[in-house]
Coordinates of C-alpha atoms and ligand atoms in Angstrom, one line a residue:
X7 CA -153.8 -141.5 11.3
X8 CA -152.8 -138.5 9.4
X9 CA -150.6 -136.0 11.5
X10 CA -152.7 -132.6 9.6
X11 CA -149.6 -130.3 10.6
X12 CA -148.3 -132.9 7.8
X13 CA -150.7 -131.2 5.4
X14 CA -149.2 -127.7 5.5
X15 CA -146.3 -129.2 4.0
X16 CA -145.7 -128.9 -0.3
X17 CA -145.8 -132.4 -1.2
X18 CA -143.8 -132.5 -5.0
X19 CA -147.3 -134.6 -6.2
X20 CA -150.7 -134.6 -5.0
X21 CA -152.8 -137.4 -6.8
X22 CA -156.5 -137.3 -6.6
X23 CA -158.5 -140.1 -7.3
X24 CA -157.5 -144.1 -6.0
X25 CA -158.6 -146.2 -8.4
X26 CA -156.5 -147.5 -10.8
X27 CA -155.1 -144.9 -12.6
X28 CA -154.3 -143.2 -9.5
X29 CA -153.0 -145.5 -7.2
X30 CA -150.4 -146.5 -10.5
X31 CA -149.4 -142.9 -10.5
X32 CA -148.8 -142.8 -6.7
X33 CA -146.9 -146.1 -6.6
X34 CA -144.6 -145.2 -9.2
X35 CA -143.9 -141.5 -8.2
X36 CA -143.3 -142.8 -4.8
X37 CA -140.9 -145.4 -5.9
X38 CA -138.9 -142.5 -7.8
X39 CA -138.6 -140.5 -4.8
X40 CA -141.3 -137.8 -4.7
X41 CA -143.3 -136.8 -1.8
X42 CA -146.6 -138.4 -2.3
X43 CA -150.0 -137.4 -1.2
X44 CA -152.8 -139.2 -2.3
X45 CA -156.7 -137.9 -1.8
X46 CA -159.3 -140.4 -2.6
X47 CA -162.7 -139.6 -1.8
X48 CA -163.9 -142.6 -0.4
X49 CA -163.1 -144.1 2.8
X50 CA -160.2 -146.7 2.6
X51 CA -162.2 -150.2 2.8
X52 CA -163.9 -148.9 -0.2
X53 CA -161.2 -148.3 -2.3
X54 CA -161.8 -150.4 -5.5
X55 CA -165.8 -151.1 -5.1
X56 CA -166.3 -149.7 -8.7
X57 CA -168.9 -150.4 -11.4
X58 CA -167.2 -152.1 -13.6
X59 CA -166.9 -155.5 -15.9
X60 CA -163.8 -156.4 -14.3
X61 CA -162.1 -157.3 -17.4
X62 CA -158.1 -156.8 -18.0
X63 CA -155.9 -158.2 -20.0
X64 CA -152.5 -159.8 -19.7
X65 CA -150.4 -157.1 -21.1
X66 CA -150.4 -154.4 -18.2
X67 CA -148.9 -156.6 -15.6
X68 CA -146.0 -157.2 -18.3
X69 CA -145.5 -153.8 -19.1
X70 CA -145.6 -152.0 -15.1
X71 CA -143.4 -155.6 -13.6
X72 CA -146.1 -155.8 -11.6
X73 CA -147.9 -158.8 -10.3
X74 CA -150.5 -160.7 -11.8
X75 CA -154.0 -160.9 -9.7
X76 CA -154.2 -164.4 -8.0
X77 CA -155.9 -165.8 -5.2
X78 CA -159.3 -163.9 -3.8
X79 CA -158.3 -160.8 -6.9
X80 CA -158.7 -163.4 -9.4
X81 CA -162.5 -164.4 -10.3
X82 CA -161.1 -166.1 -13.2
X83 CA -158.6 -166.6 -16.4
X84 CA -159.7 -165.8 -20.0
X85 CA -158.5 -167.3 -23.3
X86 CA -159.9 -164.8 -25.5
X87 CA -163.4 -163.0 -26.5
X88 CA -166.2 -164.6 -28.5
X89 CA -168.2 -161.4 -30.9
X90 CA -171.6 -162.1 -32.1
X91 CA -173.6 -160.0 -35.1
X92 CA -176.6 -159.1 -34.0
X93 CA -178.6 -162.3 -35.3
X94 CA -176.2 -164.2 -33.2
X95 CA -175.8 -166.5 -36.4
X96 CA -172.0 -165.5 -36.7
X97 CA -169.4 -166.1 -33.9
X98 CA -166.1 -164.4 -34.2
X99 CA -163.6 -165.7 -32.1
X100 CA -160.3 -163.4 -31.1
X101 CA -158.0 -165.5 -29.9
X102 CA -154.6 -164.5 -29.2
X103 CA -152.1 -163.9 -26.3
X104 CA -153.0 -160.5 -26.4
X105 CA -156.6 -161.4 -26.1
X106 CA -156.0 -163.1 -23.0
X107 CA -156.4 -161.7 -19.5
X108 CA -158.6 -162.0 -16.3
X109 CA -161.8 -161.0 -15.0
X110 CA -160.7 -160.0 -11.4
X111 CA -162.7 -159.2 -8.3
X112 CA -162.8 -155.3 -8.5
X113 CA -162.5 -154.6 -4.9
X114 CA -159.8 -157.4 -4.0
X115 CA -157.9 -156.0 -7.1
X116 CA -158.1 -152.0 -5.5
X117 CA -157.5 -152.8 -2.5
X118 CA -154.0 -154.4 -3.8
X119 CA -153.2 -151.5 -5.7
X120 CA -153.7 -149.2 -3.2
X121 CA -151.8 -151.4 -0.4
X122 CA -149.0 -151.4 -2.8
X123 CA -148.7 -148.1 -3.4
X124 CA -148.4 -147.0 0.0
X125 CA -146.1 -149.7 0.6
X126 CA -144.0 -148.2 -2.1
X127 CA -144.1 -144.9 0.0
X128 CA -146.8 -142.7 -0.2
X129 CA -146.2 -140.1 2.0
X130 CA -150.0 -139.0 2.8
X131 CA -153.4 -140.9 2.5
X132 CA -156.1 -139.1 2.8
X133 CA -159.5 -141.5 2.4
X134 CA -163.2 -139.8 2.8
X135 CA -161.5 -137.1 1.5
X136 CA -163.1 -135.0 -1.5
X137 CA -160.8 -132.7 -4.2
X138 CA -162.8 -129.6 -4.8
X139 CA -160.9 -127.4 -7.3
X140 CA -157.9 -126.2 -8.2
X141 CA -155.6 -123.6 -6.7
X142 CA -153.6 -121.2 -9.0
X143 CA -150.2 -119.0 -8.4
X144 CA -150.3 -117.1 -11.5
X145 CA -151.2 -119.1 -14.1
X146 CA -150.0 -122.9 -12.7
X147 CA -151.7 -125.1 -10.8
X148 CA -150.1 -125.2 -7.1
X149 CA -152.5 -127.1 -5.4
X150 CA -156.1 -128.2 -4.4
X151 CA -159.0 -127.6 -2.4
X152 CA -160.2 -130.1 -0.2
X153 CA -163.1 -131.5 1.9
X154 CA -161.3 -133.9 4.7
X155 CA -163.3 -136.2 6.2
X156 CA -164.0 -134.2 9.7
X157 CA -165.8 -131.8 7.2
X158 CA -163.0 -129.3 7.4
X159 CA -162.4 -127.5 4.1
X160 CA -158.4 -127.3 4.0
X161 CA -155.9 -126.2 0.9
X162 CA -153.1 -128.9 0.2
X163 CA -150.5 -127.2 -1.5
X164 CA -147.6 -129.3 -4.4
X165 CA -145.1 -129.0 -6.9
X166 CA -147.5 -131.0 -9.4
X167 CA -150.8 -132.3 -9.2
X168 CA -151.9 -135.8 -11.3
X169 CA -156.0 -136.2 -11.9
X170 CA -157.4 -139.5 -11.8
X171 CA -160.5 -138.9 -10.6
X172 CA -162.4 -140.5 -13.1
X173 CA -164.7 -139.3 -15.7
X174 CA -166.9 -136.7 -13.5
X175 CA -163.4 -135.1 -12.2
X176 CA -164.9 -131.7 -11.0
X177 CA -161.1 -130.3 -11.1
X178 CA -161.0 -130.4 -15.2
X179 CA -164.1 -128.5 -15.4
X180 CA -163.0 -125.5 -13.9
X181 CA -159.0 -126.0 -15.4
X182 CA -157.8 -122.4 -16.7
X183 CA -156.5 -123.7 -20.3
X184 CA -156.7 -123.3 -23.6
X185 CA -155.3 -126.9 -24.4
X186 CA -157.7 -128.9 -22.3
X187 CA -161.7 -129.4 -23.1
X188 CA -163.8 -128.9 -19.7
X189 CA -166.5 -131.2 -20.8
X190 CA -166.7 -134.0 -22.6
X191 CA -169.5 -134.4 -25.7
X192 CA -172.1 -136.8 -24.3
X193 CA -172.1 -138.1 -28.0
X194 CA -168.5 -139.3 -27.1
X195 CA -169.7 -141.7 -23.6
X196 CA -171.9 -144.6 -23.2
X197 CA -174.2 -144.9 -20.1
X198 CA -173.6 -148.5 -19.1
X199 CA -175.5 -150.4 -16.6
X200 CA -174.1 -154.2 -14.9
X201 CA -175.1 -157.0 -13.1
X202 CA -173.3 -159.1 -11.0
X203 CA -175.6 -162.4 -10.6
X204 CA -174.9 -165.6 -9.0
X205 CA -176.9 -169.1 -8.8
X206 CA -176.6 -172.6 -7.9
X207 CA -174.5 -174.6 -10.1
X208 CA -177.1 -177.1 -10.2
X209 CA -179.7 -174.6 -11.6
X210 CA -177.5 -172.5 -14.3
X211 CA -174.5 -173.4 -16.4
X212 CA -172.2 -170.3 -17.6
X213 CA -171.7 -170.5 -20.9
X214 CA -168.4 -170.1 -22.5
X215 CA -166.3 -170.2 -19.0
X216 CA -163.2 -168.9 -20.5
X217 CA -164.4 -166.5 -23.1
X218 CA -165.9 -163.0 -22.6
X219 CA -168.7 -163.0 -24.9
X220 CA -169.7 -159.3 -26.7
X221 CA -173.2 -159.2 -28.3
X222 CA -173.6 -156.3 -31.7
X223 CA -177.0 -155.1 -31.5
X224 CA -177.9 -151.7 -33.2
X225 CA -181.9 -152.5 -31.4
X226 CA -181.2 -154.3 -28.1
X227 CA -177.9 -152.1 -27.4
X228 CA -177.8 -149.2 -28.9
X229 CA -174.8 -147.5 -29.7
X230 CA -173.0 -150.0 -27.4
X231 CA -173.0 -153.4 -26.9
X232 CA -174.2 -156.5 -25.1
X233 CA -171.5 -158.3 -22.9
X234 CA -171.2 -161.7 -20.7
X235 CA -168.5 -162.0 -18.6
X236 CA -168.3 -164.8 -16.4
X237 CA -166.4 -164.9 -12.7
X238 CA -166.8 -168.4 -12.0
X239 CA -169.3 -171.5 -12.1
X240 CA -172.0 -169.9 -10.3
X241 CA -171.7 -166.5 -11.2
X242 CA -170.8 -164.0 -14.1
X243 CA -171.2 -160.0 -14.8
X244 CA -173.2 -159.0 -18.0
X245 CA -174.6 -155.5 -18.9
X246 CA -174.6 -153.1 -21.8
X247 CA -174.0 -149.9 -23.1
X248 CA -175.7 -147.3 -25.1
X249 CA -175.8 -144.2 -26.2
X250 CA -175.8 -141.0 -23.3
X251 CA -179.7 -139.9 -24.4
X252 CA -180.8 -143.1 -23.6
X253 CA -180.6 -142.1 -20.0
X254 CA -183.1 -143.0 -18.2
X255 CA -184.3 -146.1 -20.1
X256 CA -180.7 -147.9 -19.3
X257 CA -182.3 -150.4 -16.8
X258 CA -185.1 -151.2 -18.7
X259 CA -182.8 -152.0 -21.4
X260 CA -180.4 -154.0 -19.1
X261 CA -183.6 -156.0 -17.7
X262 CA -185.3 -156.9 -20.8
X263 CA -182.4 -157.6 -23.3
X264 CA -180.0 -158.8 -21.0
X265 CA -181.1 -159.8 -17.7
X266 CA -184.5 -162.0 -19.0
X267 CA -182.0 -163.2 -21.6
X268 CA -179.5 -164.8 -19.7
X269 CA -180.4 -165.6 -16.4
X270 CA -182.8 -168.6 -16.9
X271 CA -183.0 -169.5 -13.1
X272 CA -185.5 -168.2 -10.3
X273 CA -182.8 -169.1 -8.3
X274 CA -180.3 -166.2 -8.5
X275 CA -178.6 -164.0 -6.0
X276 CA -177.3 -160.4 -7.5
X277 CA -174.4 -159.5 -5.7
X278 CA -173.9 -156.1 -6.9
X279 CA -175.9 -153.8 -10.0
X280 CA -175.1 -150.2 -10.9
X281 CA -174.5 -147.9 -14.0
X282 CA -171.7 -145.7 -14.9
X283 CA -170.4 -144.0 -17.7
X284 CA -167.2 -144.6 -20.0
X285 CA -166.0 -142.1 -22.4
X286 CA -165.0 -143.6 -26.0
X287 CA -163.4 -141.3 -28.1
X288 CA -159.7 -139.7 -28.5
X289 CA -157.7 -138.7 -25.2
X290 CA -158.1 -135.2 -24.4
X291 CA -156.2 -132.7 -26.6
X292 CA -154.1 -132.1 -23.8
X293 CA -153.8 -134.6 -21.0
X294 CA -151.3 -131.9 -19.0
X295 CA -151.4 -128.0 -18.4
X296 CA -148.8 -125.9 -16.5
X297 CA -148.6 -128.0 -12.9
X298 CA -151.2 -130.4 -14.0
X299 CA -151.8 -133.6 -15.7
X300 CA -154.8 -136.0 -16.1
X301 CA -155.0 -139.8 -16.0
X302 CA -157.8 -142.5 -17.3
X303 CA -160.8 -141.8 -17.1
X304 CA -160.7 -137.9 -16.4
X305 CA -158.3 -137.6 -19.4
X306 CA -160.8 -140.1 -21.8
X307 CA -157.8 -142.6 -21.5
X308 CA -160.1 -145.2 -22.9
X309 CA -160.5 -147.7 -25.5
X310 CA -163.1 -146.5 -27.4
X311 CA -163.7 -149.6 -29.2
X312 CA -165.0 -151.8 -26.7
X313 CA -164.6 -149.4 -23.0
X314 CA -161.8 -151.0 -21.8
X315 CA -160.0 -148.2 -19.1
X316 CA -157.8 -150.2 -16.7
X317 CA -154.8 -150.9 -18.8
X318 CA -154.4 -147.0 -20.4
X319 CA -155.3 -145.8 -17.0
X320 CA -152.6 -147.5 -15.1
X321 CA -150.3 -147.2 -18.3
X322 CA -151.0 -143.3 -17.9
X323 CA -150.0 -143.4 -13.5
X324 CA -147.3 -144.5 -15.1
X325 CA -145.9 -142.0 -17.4
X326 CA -146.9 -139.2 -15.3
X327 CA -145.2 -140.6 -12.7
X328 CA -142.5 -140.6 -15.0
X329 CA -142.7 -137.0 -16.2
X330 CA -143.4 -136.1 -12.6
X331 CA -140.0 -137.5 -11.5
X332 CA -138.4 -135.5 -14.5
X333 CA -139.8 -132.1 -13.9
X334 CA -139.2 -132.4 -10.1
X335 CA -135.5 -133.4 -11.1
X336 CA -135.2 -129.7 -13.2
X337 CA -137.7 -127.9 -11.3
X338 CA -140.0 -126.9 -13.7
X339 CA -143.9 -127.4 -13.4
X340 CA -144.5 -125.6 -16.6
X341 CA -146.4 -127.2 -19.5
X342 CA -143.1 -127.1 -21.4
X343 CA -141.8 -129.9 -19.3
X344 CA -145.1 -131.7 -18.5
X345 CA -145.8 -131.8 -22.0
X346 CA -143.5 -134.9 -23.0
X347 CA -146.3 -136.7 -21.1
X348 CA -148.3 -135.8 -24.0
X349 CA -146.0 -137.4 -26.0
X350 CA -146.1 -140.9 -24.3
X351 CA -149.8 -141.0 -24.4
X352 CA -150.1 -139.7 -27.9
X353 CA -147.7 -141.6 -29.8
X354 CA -148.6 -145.0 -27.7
X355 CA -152.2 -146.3 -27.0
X356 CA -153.6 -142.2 -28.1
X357 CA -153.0 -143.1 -32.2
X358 CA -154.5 -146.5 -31.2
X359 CA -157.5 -144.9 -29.6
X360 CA -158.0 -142.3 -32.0
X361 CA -157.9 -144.5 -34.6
X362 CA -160.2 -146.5 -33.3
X363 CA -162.6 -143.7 -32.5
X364 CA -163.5 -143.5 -35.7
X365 CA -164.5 -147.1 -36.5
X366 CA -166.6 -146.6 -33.1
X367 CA -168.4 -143.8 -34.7
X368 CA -168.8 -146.0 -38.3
X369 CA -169.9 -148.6 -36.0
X370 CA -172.8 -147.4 -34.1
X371 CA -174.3 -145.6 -37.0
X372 CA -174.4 -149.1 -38.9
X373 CA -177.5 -151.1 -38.6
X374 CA -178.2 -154.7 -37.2
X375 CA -178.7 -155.8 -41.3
X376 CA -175.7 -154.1 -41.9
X377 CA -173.7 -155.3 -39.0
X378 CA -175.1 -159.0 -39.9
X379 CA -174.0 -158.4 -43.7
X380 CA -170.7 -156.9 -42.5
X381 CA -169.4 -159.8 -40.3
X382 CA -171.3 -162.5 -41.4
X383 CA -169.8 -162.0 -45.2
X384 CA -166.2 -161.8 -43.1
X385 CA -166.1 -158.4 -44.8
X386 CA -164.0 -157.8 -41.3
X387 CA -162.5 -161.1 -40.2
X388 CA -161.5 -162.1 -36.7
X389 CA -158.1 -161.8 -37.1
X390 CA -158.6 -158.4 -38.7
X391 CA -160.5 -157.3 -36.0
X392 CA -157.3 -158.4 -33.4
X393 CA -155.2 -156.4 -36.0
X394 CA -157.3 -152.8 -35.5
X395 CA -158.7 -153.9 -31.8
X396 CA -154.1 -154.4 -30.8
X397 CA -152.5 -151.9 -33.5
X398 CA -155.9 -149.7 -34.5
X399 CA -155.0 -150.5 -38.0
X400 CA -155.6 -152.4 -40.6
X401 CA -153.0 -153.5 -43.4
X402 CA -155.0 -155.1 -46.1
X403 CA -153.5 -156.0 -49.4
X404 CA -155.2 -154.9 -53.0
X405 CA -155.5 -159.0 -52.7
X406 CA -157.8 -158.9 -49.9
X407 CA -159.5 -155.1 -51.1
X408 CA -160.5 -157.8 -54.2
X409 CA -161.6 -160.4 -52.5
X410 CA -163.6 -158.7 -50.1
X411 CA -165.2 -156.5 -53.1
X412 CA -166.5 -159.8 -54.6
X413 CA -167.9 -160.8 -51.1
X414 CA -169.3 -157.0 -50.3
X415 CA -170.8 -156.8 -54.1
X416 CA -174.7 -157.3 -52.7
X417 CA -173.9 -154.5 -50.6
X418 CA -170.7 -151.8 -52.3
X419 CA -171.4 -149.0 -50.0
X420 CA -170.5 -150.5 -46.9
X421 CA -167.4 -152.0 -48.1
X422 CA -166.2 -148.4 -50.0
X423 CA -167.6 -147.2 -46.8
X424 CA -164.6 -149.5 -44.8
X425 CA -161.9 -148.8 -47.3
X426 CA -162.3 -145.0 -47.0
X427 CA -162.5 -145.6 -43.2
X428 CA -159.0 -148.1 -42.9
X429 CA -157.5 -145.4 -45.1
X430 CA -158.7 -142.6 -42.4
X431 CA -157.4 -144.6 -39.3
X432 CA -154.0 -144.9 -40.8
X433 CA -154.0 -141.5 -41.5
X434 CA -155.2 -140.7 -38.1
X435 CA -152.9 -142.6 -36.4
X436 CA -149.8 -141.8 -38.2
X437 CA -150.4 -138.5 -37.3
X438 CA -150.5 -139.2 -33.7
X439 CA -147.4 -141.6 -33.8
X440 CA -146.3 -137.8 -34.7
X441 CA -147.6 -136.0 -32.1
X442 CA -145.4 -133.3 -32.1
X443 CA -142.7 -132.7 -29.4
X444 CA -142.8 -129.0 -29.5
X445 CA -145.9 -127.5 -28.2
X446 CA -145.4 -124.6 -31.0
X447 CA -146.5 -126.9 -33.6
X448 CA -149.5 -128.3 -31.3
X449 CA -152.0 -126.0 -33.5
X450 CA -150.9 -127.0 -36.7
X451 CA -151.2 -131.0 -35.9
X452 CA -154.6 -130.4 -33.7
X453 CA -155.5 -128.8 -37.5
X454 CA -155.0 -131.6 -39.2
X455 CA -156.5 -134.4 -36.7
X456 CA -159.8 -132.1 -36.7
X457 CA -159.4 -133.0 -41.0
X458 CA -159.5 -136.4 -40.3
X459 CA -162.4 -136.7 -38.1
X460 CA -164.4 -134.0 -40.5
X461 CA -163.5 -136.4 -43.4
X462 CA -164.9 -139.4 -41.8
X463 CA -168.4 -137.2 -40.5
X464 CA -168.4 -136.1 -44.1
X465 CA -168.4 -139.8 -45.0
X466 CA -171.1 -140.8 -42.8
X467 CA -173.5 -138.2 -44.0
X468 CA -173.1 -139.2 -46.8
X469 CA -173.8 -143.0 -47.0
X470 CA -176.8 -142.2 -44.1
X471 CA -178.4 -139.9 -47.3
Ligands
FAD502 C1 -170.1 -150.4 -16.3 C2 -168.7 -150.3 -16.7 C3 -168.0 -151.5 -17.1 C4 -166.6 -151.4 -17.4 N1 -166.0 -152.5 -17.7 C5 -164.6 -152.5 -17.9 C6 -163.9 -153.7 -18.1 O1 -164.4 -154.8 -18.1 N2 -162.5 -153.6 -18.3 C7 -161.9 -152.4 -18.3 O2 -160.7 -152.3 -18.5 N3 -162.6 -151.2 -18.1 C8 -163.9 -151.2 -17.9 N4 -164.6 -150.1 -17.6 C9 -163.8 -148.8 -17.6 C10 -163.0 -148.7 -16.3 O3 -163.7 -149.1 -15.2 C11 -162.4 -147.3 -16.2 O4 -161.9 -146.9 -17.4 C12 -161.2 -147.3 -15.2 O5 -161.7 -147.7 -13.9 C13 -160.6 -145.9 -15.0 O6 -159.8 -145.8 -13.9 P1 -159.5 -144.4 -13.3 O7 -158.5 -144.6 -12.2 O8 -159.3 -143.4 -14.4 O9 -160.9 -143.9 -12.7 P2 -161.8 -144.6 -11.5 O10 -161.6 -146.0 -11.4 O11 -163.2 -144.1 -11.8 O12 -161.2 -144.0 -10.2 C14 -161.4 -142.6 -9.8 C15 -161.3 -142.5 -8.3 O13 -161.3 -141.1 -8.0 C16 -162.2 -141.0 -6.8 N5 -162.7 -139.6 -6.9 C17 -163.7 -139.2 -7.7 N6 -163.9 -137.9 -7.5 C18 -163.1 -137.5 -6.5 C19 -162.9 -136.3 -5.8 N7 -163.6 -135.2 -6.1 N8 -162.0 -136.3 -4.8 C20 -161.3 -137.4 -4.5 N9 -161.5 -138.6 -5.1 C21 -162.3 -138.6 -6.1 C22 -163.2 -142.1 -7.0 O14 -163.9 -142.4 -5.8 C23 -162.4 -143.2 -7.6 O15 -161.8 -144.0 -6.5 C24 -165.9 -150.1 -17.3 C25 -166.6 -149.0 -16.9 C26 -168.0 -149.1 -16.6 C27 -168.7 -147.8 -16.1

């Protein structure tokens, strides 16, 4: 029970938003000594119930010492992913540690998260509890606006305030900065819609137990994907995204393409269906203004390639619960601290994602004959695909450029179409591996990004003539 003279206090971080980007943030800035209070929307039991595919790898649980799920979290253990062109006649198969991970029971896997972080010491939870805007003293953020869960509207005052409220965060749309975009091109999200659907072993097999299987189809999922991901022997999650305008049409899409498709039992059970949205592009330009910074989903802290938000958003909690720690330490909220944050995310999984926005945008404007041409010629192999999907580039040799050429020759355009593209991503994301530490020379790199990206929409103009 919160003691609400408690709230009058000025916590040193309010986080807003529980799910996984959020709670990471609130563990870690707890464990470094700040006064935590965290405002999740919600009520508590709920925390974690999120549309999702439930996929993560391996690597995050490395990287934050963290435990692995087990037990009720874990719905099961994957070896890798299995990619199909859109005529299904070629298989890639990524395999690799990096590959591997777990499909994990969403809730089960929340509710840890947030049970840990308050363990770790957050000072305040506040569940049914809605962030309205943002409060200003001069020109930093000082605190929010809230709705707690009586109804009462309340201000909550802190030194620093993280955003993790996912991708409909109503606090960056009102943000007071120059650095940070309030809205988010719908050409950059996919709608996505899920199933979770169970049946009696007897009736259904899952395919592919340990795999998570990813279906190309320009027709059946446009600008997105088909996936399968299964939980156990009598259950798995599929869905698919598209493109934003497609809204709407999403369920008829799910039902016919992937629901009729892969359920071949009367038999079933769905245990949970909804849609949501993922953004798929760059993080923001700016992920932090003076008193501010964003996590995950509300700072597009996604990989753009194939959706996946769990690892950057917990990988994000956790540098801004770093930063956090470090401004508190010298007492200054301005974006001249909080900017080093920018620096983590840029120079880490930011040049990854950026790079590997723009083979998402080459992707979904290819068709299913080129995308069947494309992999089923092993113009991109699978273990070309691991090296862009873990590093977002490519290294090829003039060897391979040549043998490629000889396999791409029925169709040149799409392979000049990849070279220019590979050369693009490495140019993209050695310039964020260089983000630059001194917000002076922000301008002057944002310049050059915007280059890149103009480059590759010049490209695809071009070859769509
Ligand atoms: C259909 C679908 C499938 C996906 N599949 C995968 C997958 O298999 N693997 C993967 O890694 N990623 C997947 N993603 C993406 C992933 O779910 C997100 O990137 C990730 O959950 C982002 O975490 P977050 O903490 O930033 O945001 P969220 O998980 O969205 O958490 C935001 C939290 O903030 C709370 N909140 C919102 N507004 C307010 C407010 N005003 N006040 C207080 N609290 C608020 C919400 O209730 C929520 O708890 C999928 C997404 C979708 C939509």
């Amino acid at each position: 029970m919160t003691n609400m003279g408690e709230l009058d206090k000025i916590y040193d971080l309010i986080v807003v938003g529980a799910g996984t980007g959020g709670t990471t943030a609130a563990r870690f800035a707890a464990k470094n000594g700040l006064s935590v209070c965290l405002v999740e929307r919600k009520p508590r039991e709920k925390v974690g119930n999120k549309i999702c595919g439930d996929a993560v790898g391996t690597e995050i649980f490395d990287f934050l010492h963290i435990n692995p799920p087990v037990n009720e979290e874990l719905s099961c253990h994957i070896k890798g992913a299995k990619v199909y062109s859109p005529n299904l006649k070629k298989c890639i198969n990524l395999l690799d540690p990096k590959q591997a991970g777990y499909i994990v029971n969403r809730i089960e896997f929340g509710q840890r998260l947030l049970n840990e972080a308050l363990d770790h010491g957050v000072d305040t939870f506040l569940d049914s509890t809605i962030a309205l805007n943002l409060i200003y003293n001069k020109k930093n953020v000082s605190g929010i606006k809230v709705r707690l869960a009586n109804g009462e509207k309340k201000e909550l005052s802190a030194k620093l305030i993280v955003d993790a409220s996912g991708f409909y965060t109503p606090l960056r749309k009102t943000i007071n900065s120059p650095i940070i975009e309030k809205e988010i091109p719908k050409e950059d999200s996919i709608l996505c819609y899920r199933e979770i659907v169970s049946f009696p072993q007897k009736d259904q097999k899952v395919q592919d137990p340990e795999y998570i299987t990813i279906i190309l189809d320009k027709e059946r999922a446009p600008g997105g994907y088909i996936w399968y991901f299964p939980r156990n022997e009598q259950s798995f999650n599929i869905g698919l995204g598209v493109f934003m305008n497609y809204k709407g049409k999403v369920k008829n899409f799910y039902q016919k393409n992937v629901f009729n498709e892969f359920v071949t039992t009367p038999n079933y059970k769905i245990l949970s269906s909804g849609g949501g949205v993922v953004p798929v592009r760059r993080p923001l330009w700016s992920c932090a203004d003076n008193g501010i910074m964003f996590v995950g989903d509300a700072a597009c802290q996604v990989n753009p390639l194939h959706g996946g938000g769990i690892d950057p958003s917990m990988r994000g909690g956790f540098y801004a619960a770093d930063v956090a720690q470090k401004a508190i330490e010298t007492d200054d909220y301005s974006i001249n601290t909080l900017w080093s944050y920018n620096v983590f995310v840029m120079t880490t999984f930011g040049a990854e994602f950026a790079s590997l926005d723009l083979l998402r945008r080459v992707l979904q404007v290819l068709d299913n004959s080129e995308l069947d041409f494309g992999l089923g010629q092993d113009l991109l192999t699978g273990n070309e695909i691991l090296e862009i999907s873990s590093t977002g580039n490519l290294n090829l040799s003039l060897f391979d450029m040549t043998i490629k050429a000889f396999k791409g020759i029925s169709n040149p355009q799409l392979l000049l179409d990849l070279n220019y593209l590979r050369i693009r991503m490495k140019e993209i994301s050695t310039l964020y591996k260089k983000f630059p530490s001194d917000i002076n020379d922000f301008q002057k790199w944002q310049h050059n990004v915007i280059q890149v990206y103009d480059k590759v929409e010049k490209m695809l103009i071009k070859s769509k003539k």
